[in-house]
Coordinates of C-alpha atoms in Angstrom, one line a residue:
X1047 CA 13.3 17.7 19.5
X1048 CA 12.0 17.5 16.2
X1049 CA 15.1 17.4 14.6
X1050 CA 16.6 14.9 16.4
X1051 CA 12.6 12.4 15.2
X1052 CA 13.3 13.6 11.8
X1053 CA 16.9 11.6 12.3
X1054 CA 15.3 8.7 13.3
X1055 CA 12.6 8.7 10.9
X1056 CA 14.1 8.9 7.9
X1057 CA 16.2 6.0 8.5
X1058 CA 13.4 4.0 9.3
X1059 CA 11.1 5.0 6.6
X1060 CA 14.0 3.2 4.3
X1061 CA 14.5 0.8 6.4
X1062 CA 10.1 0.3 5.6
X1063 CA 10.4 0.7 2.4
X1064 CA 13.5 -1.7 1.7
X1065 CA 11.3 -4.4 3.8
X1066 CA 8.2 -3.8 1.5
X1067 CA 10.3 -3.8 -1.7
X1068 CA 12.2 -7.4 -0.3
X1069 CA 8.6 -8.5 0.3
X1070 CA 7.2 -7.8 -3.1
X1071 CA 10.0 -9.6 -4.4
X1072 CA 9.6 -13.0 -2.3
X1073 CA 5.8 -12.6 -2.9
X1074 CA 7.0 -12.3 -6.6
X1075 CA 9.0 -15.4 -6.5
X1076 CA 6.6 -17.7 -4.4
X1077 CA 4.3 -17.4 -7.2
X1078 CA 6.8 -18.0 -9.9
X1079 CA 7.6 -21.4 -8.1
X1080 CA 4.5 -22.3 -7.5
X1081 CA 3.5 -21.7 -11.1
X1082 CA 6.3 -23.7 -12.1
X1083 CA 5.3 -26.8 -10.2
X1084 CA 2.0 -26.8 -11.0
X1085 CA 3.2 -26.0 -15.1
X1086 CA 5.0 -29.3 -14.6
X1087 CA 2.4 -31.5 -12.9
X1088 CA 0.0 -30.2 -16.0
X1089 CA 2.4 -31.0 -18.4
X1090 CA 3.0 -34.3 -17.0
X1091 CA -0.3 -35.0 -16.8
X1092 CA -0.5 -34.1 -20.6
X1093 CA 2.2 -35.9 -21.7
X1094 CA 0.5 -39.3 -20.4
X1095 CA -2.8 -38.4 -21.9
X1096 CA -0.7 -37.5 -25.5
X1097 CA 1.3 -41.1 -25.0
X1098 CA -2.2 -42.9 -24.2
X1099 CA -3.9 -41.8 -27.2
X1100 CA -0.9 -42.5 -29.7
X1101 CA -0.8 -46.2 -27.9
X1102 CA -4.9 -46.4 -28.1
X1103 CA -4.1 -45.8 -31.8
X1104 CA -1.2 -47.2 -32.9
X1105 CA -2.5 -50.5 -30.9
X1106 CA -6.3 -50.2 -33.1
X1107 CA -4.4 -49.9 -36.1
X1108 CA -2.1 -52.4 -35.9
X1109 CA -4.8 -54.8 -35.1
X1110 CA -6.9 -53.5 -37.8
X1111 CA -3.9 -55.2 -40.0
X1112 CA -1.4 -51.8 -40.4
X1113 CA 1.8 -53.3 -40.7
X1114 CA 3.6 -49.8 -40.5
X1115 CA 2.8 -49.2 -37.2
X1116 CA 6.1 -49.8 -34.6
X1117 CA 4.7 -51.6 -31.9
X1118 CA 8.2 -51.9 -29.8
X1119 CA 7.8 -47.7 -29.9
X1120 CA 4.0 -47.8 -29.0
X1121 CA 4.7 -50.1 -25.7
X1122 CA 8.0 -47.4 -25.2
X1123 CA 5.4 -44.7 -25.5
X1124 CA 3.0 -46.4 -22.9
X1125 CA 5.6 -47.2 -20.1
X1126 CA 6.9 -44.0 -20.0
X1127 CA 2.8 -43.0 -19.5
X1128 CA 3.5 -45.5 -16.4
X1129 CA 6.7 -44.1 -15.1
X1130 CA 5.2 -40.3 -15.5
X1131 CA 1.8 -41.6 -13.7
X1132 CA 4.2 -43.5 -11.1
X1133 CA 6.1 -40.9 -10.5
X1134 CA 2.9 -38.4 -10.0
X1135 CA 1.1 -40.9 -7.8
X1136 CA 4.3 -41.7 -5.3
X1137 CA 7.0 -39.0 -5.9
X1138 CA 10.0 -39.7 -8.2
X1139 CA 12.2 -37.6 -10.9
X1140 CA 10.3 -36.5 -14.0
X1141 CA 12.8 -37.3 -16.9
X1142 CA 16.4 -35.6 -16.4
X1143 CA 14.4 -33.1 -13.7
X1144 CA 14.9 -34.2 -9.9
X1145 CA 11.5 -33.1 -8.9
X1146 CA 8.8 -35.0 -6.9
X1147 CA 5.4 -34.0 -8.1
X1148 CA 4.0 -35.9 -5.1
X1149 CA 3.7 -33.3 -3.0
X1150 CA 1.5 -31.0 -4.9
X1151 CA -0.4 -34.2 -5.5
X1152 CA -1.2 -34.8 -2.0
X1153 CA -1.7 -31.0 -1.3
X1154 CA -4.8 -31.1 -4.0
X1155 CA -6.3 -34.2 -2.6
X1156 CA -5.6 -36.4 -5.7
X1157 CA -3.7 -39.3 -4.3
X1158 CA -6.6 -41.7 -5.0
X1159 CA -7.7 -40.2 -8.7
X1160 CA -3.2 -40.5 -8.8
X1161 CA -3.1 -44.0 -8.1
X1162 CA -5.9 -45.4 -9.9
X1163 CA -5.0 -43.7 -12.9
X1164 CA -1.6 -45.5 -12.9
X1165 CA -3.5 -48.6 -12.2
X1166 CA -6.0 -48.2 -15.5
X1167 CA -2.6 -47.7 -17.2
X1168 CA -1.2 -50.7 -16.5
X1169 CA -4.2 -52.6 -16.9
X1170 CA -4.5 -50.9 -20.0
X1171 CA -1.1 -51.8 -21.1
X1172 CA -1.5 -55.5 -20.1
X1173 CA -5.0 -56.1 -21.8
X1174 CA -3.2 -54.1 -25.4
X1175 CA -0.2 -57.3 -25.1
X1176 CA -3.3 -59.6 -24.8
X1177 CA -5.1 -58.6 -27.4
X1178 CA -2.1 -58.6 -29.5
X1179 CA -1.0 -62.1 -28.9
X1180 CA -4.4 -63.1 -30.6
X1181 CA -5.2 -60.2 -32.7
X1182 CA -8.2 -62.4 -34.9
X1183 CA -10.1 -63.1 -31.9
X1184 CA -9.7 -59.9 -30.6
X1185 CA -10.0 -57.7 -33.6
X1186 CA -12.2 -54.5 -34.3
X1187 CA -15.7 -55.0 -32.6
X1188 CA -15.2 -57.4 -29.8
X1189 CA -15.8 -57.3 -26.6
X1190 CA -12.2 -57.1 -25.7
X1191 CA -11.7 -54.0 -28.2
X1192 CA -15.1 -52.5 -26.5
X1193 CA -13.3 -53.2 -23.5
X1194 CA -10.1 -51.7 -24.5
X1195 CA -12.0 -48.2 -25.3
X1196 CA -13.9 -48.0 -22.2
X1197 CA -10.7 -48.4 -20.6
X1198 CA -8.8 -45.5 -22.4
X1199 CA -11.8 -43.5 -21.9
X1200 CA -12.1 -43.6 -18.1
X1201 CA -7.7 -42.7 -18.5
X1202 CA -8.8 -39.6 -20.4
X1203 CA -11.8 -39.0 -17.5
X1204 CA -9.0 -39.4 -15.1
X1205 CA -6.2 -36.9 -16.5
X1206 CA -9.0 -34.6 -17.2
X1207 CA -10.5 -34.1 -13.5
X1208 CA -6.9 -33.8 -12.5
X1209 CA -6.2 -31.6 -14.7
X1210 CA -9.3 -29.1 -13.7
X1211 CA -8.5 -29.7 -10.2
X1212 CA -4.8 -27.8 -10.8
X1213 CA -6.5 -25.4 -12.8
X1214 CA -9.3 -24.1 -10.3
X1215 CA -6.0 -24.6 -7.4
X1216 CA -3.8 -22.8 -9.2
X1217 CA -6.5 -19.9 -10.0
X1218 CA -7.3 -19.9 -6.2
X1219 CA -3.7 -19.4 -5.0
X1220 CA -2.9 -16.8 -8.3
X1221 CA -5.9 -14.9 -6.6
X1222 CA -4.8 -14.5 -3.3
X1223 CA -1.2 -14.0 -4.4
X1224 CA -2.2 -11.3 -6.0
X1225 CA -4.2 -9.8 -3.0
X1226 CA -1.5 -9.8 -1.0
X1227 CA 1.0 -8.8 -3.6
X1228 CA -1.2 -5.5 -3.7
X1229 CA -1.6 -5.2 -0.3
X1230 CA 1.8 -4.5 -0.2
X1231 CA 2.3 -2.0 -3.0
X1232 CA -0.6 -0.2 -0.9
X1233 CA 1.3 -0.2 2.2
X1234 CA 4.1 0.8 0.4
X1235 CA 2.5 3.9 -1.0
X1236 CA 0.9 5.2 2.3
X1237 CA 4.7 4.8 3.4
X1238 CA 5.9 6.7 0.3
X1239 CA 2.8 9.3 0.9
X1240 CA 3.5 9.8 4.5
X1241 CA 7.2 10.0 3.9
X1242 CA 6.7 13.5 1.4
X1243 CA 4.1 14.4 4.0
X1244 CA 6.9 15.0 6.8
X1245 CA 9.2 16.5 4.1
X1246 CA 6.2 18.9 3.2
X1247 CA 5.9 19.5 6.7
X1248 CA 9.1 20.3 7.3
X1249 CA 9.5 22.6 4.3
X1250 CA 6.6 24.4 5.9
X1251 CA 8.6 25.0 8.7
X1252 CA 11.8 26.1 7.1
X1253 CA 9.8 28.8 5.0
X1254 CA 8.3 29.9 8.2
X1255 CA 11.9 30.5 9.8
X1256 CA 12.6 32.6 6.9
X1257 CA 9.9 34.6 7.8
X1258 CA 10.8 35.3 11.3
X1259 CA 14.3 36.2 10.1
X1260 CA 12.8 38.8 7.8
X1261 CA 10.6 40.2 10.2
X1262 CA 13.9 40.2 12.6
X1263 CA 15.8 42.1 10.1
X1264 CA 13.3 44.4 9.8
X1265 CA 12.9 44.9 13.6
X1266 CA 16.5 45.2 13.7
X1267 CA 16.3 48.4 11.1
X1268 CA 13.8 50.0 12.9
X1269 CA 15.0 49.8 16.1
X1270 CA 18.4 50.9 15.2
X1271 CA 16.6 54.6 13.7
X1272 CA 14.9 54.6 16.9
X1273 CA 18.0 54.2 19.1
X1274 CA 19.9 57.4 17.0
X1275 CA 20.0 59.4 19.8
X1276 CA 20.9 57.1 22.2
X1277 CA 24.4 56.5 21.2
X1278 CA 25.6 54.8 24.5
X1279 CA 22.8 52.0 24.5
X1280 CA 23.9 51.5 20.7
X1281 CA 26.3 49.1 21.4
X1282 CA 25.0 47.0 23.5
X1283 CA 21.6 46.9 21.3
X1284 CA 23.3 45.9 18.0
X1285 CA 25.4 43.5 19.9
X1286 CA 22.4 41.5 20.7
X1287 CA 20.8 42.1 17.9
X1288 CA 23.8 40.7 16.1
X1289 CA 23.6 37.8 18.4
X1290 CA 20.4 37.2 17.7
X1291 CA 20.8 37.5 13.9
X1292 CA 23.8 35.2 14.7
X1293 CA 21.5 32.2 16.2
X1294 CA 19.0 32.9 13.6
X1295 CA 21.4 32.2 10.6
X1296 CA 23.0 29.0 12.4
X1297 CA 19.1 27.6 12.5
X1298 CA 19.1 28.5 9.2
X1299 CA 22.0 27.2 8.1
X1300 CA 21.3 23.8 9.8
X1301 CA 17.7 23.3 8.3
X1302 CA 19.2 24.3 5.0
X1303 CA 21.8 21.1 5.7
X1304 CA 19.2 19.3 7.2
X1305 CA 17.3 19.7 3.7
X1306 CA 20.1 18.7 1.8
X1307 CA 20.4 15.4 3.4
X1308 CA 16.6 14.9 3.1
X1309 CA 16.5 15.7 -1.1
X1310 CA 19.9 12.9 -0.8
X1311 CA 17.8 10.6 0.9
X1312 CA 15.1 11.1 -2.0
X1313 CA 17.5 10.6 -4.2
X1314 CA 18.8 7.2 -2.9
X1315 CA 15.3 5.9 -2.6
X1316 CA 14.2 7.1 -6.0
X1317 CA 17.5 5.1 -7.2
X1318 CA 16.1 2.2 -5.5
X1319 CA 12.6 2.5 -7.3
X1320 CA 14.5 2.6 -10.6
X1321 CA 16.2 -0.5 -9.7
X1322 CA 12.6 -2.3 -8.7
X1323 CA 11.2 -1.1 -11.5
X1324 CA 14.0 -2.4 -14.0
X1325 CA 13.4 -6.0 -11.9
X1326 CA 10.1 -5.8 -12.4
X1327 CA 10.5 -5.4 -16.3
X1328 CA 13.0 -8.2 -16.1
X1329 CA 10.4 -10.4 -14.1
X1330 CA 7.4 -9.3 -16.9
X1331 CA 9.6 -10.9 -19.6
X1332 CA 10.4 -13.7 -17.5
X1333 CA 6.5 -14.0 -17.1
X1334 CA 5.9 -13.8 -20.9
X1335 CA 8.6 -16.0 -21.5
X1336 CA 6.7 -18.8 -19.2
X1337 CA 3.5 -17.6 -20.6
X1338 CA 4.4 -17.8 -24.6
X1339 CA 6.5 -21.2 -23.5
X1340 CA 2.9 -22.3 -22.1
X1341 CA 0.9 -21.5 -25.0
X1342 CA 2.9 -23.3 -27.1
X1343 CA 3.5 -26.4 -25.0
X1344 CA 0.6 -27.0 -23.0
X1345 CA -2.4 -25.3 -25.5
X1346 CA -0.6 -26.3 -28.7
X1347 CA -0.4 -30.0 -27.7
X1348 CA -3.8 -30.1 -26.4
X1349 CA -5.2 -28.2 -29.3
X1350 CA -3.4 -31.3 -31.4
X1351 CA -4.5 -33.3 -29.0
X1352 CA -7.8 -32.6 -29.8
X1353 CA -7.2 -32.7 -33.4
X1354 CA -6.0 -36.2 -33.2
X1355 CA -9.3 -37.1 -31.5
X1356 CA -11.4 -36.1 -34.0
X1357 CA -9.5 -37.5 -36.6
X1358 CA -10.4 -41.0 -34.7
X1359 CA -14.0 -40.1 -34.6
X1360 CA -13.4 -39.9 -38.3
X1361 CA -11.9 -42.6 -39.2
X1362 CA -14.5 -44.6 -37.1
X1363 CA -17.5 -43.0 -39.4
X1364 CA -18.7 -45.3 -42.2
X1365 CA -20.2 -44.3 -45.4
X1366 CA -24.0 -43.0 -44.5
X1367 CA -22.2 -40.2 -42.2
X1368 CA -20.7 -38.3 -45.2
X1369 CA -22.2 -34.6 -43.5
X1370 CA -20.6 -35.8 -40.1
X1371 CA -17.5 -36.1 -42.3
X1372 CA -17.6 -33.0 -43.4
X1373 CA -18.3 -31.6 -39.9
X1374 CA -15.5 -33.0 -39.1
X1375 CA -13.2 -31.5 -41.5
X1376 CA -14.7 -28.3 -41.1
X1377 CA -13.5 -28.2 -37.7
X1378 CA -10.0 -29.1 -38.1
X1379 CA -9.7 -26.4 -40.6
X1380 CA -11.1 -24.3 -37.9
X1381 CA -8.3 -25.9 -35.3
X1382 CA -5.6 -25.1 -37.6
X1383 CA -6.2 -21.5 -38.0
X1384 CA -6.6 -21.2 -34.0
X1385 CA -3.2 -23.3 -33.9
X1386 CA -2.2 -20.7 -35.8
X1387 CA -3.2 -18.1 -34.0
X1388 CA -1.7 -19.4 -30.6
X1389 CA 1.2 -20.1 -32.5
X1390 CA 1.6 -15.9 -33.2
X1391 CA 0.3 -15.1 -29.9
X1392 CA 3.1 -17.3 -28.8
X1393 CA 6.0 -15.7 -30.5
X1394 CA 4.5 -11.9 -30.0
X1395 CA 4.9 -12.9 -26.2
X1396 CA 8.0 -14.4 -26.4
X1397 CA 9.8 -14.6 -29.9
X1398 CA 11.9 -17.6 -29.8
X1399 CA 14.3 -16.0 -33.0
X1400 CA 15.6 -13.3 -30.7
X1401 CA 17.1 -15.9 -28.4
X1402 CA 18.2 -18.4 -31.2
X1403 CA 19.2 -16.2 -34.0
X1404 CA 19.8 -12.6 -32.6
X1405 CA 18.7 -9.0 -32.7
X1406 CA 19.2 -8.2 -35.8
X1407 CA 16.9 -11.4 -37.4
X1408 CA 14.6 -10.8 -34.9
X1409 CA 14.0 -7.7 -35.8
X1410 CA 13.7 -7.8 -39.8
X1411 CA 11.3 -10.8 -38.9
X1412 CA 9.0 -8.8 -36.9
X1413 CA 9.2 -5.9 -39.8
X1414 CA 8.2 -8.9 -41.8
X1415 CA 4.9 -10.0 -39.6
X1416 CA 4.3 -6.4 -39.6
X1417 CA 3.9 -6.2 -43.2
X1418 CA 2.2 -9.2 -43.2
X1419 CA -0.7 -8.3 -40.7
X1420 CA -0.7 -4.9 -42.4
X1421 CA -2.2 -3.6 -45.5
X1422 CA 0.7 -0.8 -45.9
X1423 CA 4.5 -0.8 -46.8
X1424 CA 7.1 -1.4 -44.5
X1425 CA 11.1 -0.5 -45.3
X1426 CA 13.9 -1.6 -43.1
X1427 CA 17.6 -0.9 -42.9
X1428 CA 18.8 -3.4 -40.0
X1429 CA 22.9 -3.3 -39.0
X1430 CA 24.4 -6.7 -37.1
X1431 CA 24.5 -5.2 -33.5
X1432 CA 24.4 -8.0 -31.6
X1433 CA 27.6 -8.1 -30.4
X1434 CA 27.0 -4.7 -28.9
X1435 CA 24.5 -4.9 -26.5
X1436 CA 23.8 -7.0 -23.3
X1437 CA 20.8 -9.2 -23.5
X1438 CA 18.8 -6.9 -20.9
X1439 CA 19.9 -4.1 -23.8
X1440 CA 18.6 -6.2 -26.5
X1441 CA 15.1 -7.1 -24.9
X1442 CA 14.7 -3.4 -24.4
X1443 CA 15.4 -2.9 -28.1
X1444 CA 13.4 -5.2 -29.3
X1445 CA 10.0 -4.6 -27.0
X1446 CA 10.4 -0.7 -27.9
X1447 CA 10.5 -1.2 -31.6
X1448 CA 7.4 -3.7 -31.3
X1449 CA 5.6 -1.0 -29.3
X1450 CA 6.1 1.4 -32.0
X1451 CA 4.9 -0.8 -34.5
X1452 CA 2.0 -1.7 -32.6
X1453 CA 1.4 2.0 -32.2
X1454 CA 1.7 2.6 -36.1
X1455 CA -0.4 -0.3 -36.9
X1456 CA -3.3 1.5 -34.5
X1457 CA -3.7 4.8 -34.4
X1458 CA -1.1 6.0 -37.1
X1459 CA -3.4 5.8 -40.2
X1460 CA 0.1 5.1 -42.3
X1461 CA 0.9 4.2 -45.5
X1462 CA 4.3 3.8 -45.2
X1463 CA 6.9 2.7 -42.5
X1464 CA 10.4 2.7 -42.2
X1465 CA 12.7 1.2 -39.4
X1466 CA 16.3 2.6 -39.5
X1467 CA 19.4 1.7 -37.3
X1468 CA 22.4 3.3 -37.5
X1469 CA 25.9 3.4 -35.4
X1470 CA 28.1 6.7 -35.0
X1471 CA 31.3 5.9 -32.8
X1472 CA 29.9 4.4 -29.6
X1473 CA 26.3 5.2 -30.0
X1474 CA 23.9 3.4 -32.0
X1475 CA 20.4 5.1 -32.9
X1476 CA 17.2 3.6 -33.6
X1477 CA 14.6 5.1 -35.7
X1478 CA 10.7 4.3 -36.5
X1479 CA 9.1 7.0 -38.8
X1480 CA 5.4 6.8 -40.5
X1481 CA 3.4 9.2 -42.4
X1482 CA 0.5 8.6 -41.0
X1483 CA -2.0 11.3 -39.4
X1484 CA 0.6 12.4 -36.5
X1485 CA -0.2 14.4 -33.3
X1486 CA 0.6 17.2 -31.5
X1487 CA 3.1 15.9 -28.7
X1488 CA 2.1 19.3 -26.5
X1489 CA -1.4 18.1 -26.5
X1490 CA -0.8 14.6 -25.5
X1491 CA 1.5 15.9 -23.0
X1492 CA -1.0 18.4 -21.3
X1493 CA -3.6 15.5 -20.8
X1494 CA -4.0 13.7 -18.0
X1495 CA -2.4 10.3 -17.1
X1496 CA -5.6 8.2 -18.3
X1497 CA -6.3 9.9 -21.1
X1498 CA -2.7 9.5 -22.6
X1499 CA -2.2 5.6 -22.3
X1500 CA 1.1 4.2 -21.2
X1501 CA 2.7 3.9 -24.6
X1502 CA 5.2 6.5 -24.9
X1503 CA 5.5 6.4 -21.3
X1504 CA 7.1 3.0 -21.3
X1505 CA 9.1 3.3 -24.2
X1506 CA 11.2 6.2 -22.7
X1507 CA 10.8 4.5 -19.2
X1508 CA 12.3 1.3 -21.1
X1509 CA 15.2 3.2 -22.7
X1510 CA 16.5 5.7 -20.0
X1511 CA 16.3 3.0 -17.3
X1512 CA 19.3 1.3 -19.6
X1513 CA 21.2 4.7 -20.1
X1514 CA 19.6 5.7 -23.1
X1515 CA 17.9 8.8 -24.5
X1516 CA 14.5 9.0 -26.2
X1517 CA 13.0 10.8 -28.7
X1518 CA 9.7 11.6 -30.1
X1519 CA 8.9 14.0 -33.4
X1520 CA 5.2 14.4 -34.9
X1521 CA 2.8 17.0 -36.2
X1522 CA -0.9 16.6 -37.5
X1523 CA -1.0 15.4 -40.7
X1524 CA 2.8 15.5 -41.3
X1525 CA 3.6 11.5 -39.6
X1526 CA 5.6 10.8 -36.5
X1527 CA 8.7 10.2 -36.0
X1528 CA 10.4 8.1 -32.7
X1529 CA 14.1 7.5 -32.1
X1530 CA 16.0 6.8 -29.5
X1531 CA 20.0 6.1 -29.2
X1532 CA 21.7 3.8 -26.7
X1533 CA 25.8 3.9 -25.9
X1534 CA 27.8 0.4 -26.8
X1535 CA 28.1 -2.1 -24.3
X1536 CA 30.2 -4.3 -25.8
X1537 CA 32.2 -2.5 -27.8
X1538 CA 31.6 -4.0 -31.0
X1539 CA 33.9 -4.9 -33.8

């Protein structure tokens, strides 16, 4: 009887934990789309607000008698501010993408805030053409232009309550996402943990068989010095006893295939969990990809956004605010470094040079940020292998070698580094040595799972889960030492 439940539930605890993996990856995916859509609503949003300001301006100083200014492209510049407001406010494509932001509009409750901010648009646009057709009457300082700024002002109000409403929505749902995202990895570990309970169990079991085989052996030896003398029960003893012995081994024989199929069964899910994992790395750099695509397009433009704003406040400053002035200029310095700095935080998430120029320049560009960031010298001997690998190869190449870097850069101490690469028949091997303080890789080894940090862990996670082997050398005071070789893909040239 409890042979024939352990065939029925071993089935169904992969059947479980197939359901929970599927799960995790819908859950996975819902919030991928909804980030998306709500990533496009913002930077809809903040493309009207950029096209608004640059129209605000370009209108004030073409008034203001700048003959430079392109007023055909300023009036382009506010009409698509229209179209993107229109189609926000009512549904509609968004440039060449067919997708109807109306929806997630509606959802937040900003139809009205939607619709009168495509109304102050227009009504921005049309009072612009009128005080253009009469620029002298309607210069700098009259009650039209006072008019005009209040005007782009409550446009900016607008954009900017909508914008705070998809923020707070959009940390709400990323929230409870997440709950439920690990509600599921929870369930899926009691499954996991009840799963090795049963096999325990059963183990217990098998061991306990052995024992009563023993002790039947031994009873059999015994009883057979015992039974000497009577010669003509002999045979009919041992015959049973054989029997007995007999059933014993078959019981044995079937648990013993009966724990085969179970450690085949481990082995299949254990295969699956390699698979999630390696979709779970793919669906991280998707993730940094978005995020570094975000920093860059939504923060950057705001941040120059901003910096374009106070460049107006500037310009409108007359001669007694000279320390404003400088206030002024102090803080765009300030705004370019933190451009800057969301400009590397962009690229260290998501380095465009690996997608547009390869492996090989990404590579000897991060060396080169390396030694840039970092007050010690950094050698590198970089082959062309781009041809070799698959792009899932070549992330994992390049997110190991930045992790050693990172790791050399921390803790190592170094003065020097050196990154190698080199190809022997259809294997190509990848080097990172310092000589910085090292470490004893026995005592990192022997501590427990908190105190080591995931590091190293990830790295060789990273490269085995692509068929590659890794490698680690170090010893205190003597530098460290980290390779790891991966087998040609492609085949190369």
């Amino acid at each position: 009887m409890k042979t024939r439940k352990w065939n029925y539930l071993m089935p169904m605890t992969i059947l479980l934990i197939g359901i929970l993996s599927v799960a995790l990856l819908f859950g996975v995916y819902r919030i991928r789309v909804y980030q998306h859509i709500n990533s496009v609503l913002n930077n809809t949003i903040l493309h009207v607000e950029v096209n608004t300001a640059i129209f605000h301006m370009q209108i004030e100083e073409f008034i203001s008698g700048d003959t430079t200014v392109n007023i055909t492209d300023a009036i382009a510049r506010m009409d698509k501010s229209i179209k993107l407001a229109e189609a926000i406010s009512y549904g509609g494509p968004i440039d060449s993408e067919q997708e109807s932001l109306s929806g997630m509009v509606k959802m937040l409750g900003l139809q009205a805030q939607a619709e009168e901010m495509t109304s102050l648009l227009k009504s921005f646009k049309n009072l612009a053409l009128w005080r253009l057709q009469s620029s002298r009457e309607r210069g700098i300082g009259s009650d039209s232009d006072q008019q005009f700024d209040a005007m782009f002002n409550q446009i900016l109000e607008k954009t900017v309550i909508i914008e705070n409403v998809c923020k707070t929505n959009r940390d709400d749902y990323l929230l409870k996402s997440k709950r439920i995202v690990h509600g599921i990895y929870l369930l899926w570990a009691f499954v996991m943990v009840s799963a090795t309970t049963v096999i325990w169990r059963i183990e217990v079991q098998r061991k306990r068989a052995e024992e009563a085989l023993l002790e039947s052996n031994s009873l059999l030896l015994s009883q057979a010095e015992e039974l000497a003398a009577h010669r003509e029960n002999l045979a009919g003893l041992v015959e049973q006893r054989t029997s007995e012995l007999t059933a014993a081994n078959e019981r044995l024989r079937f648990e013993i295939t009966e724990r085969l199929q179970v450690e085949e069964t481990l082995r299949e899910s254990d295969k699956q969990i390699r698979q999630l994992s390696a979709e779970l790395l793919m669906a991280q750099e998707i993730e940094r990809k978005r995020i570094s695509m975000e920093l860059h397009d939504s923060l950057g433009q705001a941040l120059n956004v901003m910096k374009l704003r106070i460049r107006l406040i500037e310009k409108g400053m007359d001669e007694s605010q000279e320390a404003a002035r400088g206030d002024c200029e102090s803080l765009l310095e300030y705004l370019d470094d933190v451009i800057e700095e969301v400009r590397r935080l962009s690229l260290d998430l998501s380095p465009a040079i690996l997608e547009d120029l390869g492996l090989a320049s990404a590579l000897r560009w991060l060396v080169s940020n390396f030694r840039k960031s970092h007050s010690l010298k950094a050698t590198a001997d970089i082959a062309e292998i781009d041809a070799l690998f698959p792009e899932n190869h070549r992330i994992t190449i390049y997110r190991v070698i930045q992790e050693a870097l990172t790791n050399v850069g921390k803790h190592a101490g170094a003065s020097n580094v050196s990154i190698g690469i080199r190809r022997h028949d259809d294997q190509v091997t990848f080097s990172v040595e310092d000589d910085g303080n090292g470490f004893d890789p026995q005592d990192i080894s022997s501590r427990k799972a908190s105190e080591r940090g995931v590091g190293l862990t990830t790295m060789s996670e990273r490269v085995r889960m692509v068929g590659g082997v890794f490698g680690l050398w170090s010893r205190a005071g003597e530098g460290t030492r980290i390779t790891f070789s991966l087998p040609v893909v492609n085949g190369g040239t």
